[in-house]
Coordinates of C-alpha atoms and ligand atoms in Angstrom, one line a residue:
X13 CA 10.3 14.7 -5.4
X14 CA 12.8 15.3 -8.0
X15 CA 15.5 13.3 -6.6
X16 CA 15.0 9.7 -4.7
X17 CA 18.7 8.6 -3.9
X18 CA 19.7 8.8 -0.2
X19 CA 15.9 10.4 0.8
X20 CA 13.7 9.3 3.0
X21 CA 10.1 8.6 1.6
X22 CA 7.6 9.6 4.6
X23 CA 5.0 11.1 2.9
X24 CA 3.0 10.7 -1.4
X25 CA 3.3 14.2 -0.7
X26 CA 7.0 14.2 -2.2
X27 CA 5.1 12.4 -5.0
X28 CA 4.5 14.2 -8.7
X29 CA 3.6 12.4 -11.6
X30 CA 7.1 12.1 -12.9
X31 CA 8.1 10.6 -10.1
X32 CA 5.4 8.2 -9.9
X33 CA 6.2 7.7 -13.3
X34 CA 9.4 6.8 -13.0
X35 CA 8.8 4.2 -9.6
X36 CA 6.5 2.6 -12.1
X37 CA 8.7 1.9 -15.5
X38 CA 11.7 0.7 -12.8
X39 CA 9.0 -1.9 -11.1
X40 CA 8.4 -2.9 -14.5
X41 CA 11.9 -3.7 -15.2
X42 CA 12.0 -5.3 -12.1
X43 CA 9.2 -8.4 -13.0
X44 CA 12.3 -10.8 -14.4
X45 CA 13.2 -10.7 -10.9
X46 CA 10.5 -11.3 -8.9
X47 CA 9.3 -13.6 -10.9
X48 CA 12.7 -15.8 -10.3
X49 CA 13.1 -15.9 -14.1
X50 CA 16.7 -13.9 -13.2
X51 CA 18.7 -13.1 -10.2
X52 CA 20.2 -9.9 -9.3
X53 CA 22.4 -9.5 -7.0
X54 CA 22.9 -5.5 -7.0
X55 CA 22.3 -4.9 -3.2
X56 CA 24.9 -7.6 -2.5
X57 CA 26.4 -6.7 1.1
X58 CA 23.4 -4.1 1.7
X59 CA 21.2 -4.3 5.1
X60 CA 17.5 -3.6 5.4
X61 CA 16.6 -2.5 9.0
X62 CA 12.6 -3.9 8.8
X63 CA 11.0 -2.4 11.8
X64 CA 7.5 -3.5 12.2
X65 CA 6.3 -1.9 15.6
X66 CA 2.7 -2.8 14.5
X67 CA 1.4 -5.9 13.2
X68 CA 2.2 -6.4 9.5
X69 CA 2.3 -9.8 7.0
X70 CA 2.2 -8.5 3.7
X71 CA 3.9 -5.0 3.8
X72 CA 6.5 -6.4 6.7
X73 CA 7.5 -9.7 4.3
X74 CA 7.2 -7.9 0.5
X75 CA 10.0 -4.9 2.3
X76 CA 12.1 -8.0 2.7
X77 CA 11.4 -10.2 -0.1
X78 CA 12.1 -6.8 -2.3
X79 CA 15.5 -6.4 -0.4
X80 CA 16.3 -9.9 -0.8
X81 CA 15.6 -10.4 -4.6
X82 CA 18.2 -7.5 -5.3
X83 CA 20.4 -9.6 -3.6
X84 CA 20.5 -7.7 -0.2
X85 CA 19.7 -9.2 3.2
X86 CA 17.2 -8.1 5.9
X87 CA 17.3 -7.5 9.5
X88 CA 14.3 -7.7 11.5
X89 CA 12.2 -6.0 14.8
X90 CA 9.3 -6.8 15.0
X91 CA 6.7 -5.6 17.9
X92 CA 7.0 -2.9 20.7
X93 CA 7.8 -5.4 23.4
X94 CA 11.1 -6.5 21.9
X95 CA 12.2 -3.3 21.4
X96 CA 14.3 -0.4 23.8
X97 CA 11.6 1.2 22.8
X98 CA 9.7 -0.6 25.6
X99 CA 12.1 0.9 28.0
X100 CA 11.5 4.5 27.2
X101 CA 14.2 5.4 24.5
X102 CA 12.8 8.0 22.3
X103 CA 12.9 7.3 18.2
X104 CA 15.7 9.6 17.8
X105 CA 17.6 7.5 20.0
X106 CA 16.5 4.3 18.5
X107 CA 17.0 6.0 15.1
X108 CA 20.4 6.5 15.7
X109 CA 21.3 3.4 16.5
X110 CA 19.5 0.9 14.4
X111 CA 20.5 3.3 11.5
X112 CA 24.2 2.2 12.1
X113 CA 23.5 -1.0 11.4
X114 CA 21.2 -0.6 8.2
X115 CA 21.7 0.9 4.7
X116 CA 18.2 1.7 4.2
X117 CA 15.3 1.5 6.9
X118 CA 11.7 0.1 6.9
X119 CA 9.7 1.2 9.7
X120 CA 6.0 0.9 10.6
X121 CA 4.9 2.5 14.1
X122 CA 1.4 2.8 15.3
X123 CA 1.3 6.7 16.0
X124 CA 0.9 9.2 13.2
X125 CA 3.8 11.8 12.7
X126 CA 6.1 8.8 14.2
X127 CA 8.0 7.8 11.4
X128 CA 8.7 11.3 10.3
X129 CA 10.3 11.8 13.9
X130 CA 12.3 8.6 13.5
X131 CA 13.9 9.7 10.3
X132 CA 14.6 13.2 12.0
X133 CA 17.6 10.9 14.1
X134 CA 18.7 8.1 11.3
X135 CA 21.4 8.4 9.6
X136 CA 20.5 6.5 6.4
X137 CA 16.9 6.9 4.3
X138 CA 13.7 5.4 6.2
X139 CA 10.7 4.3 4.1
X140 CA 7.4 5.2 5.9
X141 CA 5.4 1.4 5.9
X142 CA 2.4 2.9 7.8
X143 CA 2.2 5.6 10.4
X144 CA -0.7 5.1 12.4
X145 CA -4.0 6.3 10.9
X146 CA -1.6 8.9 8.4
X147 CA -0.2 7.9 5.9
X148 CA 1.0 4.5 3.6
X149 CA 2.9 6.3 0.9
X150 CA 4.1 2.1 -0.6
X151 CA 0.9 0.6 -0.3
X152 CA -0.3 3.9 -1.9
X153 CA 2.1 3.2 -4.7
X154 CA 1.1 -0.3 -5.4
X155 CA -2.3 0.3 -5.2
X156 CA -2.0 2.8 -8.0
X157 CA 0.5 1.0 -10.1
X158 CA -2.4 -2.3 -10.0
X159 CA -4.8 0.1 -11.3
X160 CA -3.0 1.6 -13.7
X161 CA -2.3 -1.8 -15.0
X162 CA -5.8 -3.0 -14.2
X163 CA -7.5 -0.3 -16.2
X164 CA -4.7 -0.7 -19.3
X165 CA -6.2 -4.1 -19.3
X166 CA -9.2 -2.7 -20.2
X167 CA -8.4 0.0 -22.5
X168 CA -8.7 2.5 -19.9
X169 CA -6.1 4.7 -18.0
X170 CA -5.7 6.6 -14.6
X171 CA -7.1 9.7 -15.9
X172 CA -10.9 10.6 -16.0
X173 CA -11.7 7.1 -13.4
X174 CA -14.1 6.6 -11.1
X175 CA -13.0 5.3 -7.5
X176 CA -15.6 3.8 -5.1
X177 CA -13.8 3.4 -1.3
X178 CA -15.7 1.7 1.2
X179 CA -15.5 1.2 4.6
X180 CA -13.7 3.3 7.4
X181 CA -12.0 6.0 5.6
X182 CA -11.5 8.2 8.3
X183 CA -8.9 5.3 10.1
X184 CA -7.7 3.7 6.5
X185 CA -4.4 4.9 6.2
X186 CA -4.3 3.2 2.9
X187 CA -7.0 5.7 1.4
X188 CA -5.5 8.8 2.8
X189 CA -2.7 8.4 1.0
X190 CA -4.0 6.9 -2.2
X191 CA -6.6 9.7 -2.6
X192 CA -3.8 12.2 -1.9
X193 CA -1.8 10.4 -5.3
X194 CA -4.8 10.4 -7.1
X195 CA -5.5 14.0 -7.0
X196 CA -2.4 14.4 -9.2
X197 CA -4.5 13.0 -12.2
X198 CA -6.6 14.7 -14.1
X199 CA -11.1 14.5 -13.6
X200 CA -10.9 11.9 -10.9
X201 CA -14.7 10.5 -9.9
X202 CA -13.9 9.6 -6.2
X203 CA -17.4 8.1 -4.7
X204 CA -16.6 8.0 -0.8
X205 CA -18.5 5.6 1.1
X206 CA -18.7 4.9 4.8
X207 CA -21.0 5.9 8.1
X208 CA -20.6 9.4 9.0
X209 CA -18.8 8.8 11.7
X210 CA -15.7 7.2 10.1
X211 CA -15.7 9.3 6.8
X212 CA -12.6 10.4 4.8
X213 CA -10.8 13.5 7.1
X214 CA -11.5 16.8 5.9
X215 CA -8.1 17.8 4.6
X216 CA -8.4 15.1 2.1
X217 CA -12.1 16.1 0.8
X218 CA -10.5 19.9 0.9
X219 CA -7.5 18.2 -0.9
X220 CA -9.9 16.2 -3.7
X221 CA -12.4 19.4 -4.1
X222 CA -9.3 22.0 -4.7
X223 CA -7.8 20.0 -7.4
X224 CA -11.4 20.4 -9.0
X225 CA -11.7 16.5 -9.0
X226 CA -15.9 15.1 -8.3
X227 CA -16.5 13.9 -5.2
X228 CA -19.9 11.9 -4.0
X229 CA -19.9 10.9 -0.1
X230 CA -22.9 9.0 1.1
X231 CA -22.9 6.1 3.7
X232 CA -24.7 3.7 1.6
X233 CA -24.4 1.7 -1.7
X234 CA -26.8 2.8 -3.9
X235 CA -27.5 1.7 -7.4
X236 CA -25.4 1.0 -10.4
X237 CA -22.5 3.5 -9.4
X238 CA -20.6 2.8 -12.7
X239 CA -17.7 3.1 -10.7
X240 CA -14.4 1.5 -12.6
X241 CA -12.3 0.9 -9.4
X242 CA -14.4 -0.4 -5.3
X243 CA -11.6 -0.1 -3.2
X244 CA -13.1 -2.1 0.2
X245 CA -11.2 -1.4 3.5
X246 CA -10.8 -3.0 6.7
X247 CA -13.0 -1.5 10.3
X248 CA -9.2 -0.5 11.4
X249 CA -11.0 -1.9 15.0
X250 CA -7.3 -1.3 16.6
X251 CA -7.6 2.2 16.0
X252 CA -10.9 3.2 17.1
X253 CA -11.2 4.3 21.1
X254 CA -13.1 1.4 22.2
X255 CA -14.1 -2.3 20.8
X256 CA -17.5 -1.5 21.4
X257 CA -17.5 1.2 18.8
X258 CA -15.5 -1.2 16.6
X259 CA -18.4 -3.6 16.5
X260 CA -20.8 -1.1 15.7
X261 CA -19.7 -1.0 12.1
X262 CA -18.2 -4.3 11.5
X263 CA -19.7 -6.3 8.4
X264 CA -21.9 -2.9 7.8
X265 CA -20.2 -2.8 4.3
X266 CA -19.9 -6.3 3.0
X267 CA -19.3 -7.4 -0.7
X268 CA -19.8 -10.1 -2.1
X269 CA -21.1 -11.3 -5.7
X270 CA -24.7 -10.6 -5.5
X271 CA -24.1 -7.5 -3.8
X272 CA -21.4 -6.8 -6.5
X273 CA -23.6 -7.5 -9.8
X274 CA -26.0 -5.0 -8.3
X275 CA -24.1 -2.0 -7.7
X276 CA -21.1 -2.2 -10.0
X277 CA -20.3 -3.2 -13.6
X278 CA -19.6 -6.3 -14.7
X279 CA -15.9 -4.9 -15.2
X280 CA -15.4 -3.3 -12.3
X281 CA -12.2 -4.0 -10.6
X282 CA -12.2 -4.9 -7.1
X283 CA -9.0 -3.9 -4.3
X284 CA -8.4 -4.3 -0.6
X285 CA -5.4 -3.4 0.8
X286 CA -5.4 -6.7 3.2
X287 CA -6.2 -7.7 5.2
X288 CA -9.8 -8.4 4.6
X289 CA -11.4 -9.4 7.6
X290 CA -13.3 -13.1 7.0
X291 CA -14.7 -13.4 10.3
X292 CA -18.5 -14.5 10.1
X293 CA -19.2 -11.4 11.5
X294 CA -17.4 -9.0 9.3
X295 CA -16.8 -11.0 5.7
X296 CA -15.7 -7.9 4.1
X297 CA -15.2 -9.2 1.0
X298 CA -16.6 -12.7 0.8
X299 CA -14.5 -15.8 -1.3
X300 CA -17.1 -16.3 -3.5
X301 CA -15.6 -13.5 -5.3
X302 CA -12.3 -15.4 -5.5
X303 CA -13.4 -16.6 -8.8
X304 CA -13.9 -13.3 -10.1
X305 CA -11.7 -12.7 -12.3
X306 CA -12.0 -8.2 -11.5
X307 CA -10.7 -9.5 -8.1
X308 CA -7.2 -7.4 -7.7
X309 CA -6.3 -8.5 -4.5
X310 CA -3.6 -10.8 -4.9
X311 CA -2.1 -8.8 -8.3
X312 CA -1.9 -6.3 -5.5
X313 CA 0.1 -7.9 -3.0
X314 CA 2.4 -9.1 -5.9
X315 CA 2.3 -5.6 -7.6
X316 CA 3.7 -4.8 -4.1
X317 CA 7.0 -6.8 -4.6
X318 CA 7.8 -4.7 -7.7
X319 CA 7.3 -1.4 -6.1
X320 CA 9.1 -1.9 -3.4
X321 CA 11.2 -3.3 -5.8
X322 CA 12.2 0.2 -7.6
X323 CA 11.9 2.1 -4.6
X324 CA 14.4 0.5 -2.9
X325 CA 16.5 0.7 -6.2
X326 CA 16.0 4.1 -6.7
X327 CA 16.5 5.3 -3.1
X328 CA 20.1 3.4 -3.1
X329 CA 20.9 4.9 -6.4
X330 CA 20.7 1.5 -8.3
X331 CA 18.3 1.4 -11.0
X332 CA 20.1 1.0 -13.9
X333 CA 22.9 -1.4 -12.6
X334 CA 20.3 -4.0 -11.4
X335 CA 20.4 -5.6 -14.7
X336 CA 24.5 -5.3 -14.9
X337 CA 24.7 -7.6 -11.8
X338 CA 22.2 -10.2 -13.0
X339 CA 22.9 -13.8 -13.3
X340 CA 20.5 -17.0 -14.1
X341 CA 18.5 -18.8 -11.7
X342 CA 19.2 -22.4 -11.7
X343 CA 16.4 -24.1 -9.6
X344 CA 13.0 -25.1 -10.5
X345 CA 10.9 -22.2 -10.1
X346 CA 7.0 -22.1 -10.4
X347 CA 6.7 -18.3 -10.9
X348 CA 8.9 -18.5 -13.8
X349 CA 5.6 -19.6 -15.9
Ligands
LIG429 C1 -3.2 -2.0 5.6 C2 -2.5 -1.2 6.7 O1 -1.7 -1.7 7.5 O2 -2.7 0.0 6.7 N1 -2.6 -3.2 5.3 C3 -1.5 -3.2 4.5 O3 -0.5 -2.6 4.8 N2 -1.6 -3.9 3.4 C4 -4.7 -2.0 5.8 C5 -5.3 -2.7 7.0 O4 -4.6 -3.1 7.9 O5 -6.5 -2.8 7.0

């Protein structure tokens, strides 16, 4: 991707390292912001079309708390059932439509290909938030940009880490497209971890081995695995063909800090995408790491602000005027710490 204004972003295919580069220095500049120590109001008169046909909190609500905090406003759909789409009007159609009210779109859709489709008919750019098992190009983003900052932390960079993912990579929309962004770095260590039968699809192990990158899959935790990043993931249970089969693997990969002293280093930095599921029978990741301090989750979901941030920014041609339309904030604000 050489050029982000008026595009769609469907895919971290349209990703290279300059590009990835350049979302990540504009979601720096965008921290003032988000962290209500300025206002910008950049995107004043601007509309968002949200469109969540799939459940959604944090991805759903950081899409319009970006929007907002550049000072444009959001309209939402949320769910099949409250849609046309429930009375058999295809995605073009609805594309068509919704894109005449909206600047910029937001869409999440349960099928894979769909959001691709749905851009096909709008008439202004559409930002994939999850395609069905596919792809997750933003969370894929945000994920990256937290380890990038993790691993700075440590004196460490992007280049030459060692991933861990655990859990049901073959449904995880969140690793497909993360390992796809990774392979753009150089000597990744990806360590793929899950039961056979829900283990990363083949065109991203064909993807990781081309670009020469090492690649470990086994369907246990074993030993000290040295690993710099465990990236746990969700059973996506709404995805698999029955809830019998669902059950089968719940709370077969569980983490918590025992289990974590013995297979990972005492710096290893811990991600979920999140939802992690904390029923007794799953406890994927268990809140006696909440004191930990390698726990990422929650720099992740804020990480996911800024990203979202610049993408928005950059996709409505923006970036460097945000600052020009910036004012003070006047109210109390606790993030401003
Ligand atoms: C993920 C998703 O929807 O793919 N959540 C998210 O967007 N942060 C992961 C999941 O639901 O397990």
């Amino acid at each position: 991707m050489t050029e982000f204004t008026g595009n769609h972003i469907l895919s971290v295919n349209q990703f290279d390292r300059d590009a990835i580069e350049k979302v990540f220095s504009v979601a720096h500049s965008m921290e003032p912001y988000a962290r209500r120590e300025k206002r910008t109001t950049v995107l004043n008169g601007a509309i968002l079309g949200n469109l969540f046909f799939e459940p959604s909190t944090r991805t759903r609500v950081s899409f319009g708390t970006a929007f907002n905090l550049l000072g444009g406003e959001v309209r939402e759909t949320t769910g099949m059932d409250n849609s046309a789409l429930a009375k058999g009007e295809s995605l073009f159609d609805t594309a068509r439509v919704l894109s005449g009210y909206s600047d910029i779109i937001a869409m999440r859709h349960p099928a894979a290909g769909s959001v691709s489709e749905f851009a096909e008919g709008s008439r202004v750019p559409v930002i994939n938030g999850g395609d069905g098992a596919n792809e997750h190009p933003t969370q894929a983003l945000l994920d990256l940009f937290t380890i990038k900052r993790e691993l700075n932390y440590h004196g460490a960079g992007i280049d030459g880490l060692h991933i861990a993912m655990i859990g049901d990579l073959r449904y995880g929309r969140t690793v497909h497209s993360l390992s796809r962004l990774l392979c753009l770095f150089k000597n990744i260590r990806f360590t793929l971890i899950s039961p056979a039968e829900l283990a990363m699809p083949q065109p991203i192990v064909d993807a990781i081995k081309d670009a020469g990158h090492q690649l470990t899959i086994t369907d246990q935790l074993e030993g000290n695995m040295d690993a710099d990043i465990c990236y746990q993931t969700r059973i996506q249970e709404e995805r698999f063909p029955s809830q019998e089969e669902a059950n089968r693997y719940r709370g077969k990969f569980r983490l918590n800090q025992a289990i974590y002293t013995r297979h990972f280093q005492s710096k290893t930095v811990i991600m979920h995408p999140l939802p992690r599921d904390s029923r007794m029978e799953a406890n994927e990741l268990d809140i006696d790491l909440n004191v930990n301090p390698n726990l990422a989750i929650f720099r992740q979901t804020d990480n996911g602000v800024l990203v979202r941030m610049a993408l928005f920014a950059l996709t409505l041609g923006v970036e460097d005027l945000v600052s020009k339309y910036e004012r003070d904030v006047v109210w109390h604000s606790n993030k401003s710490s």
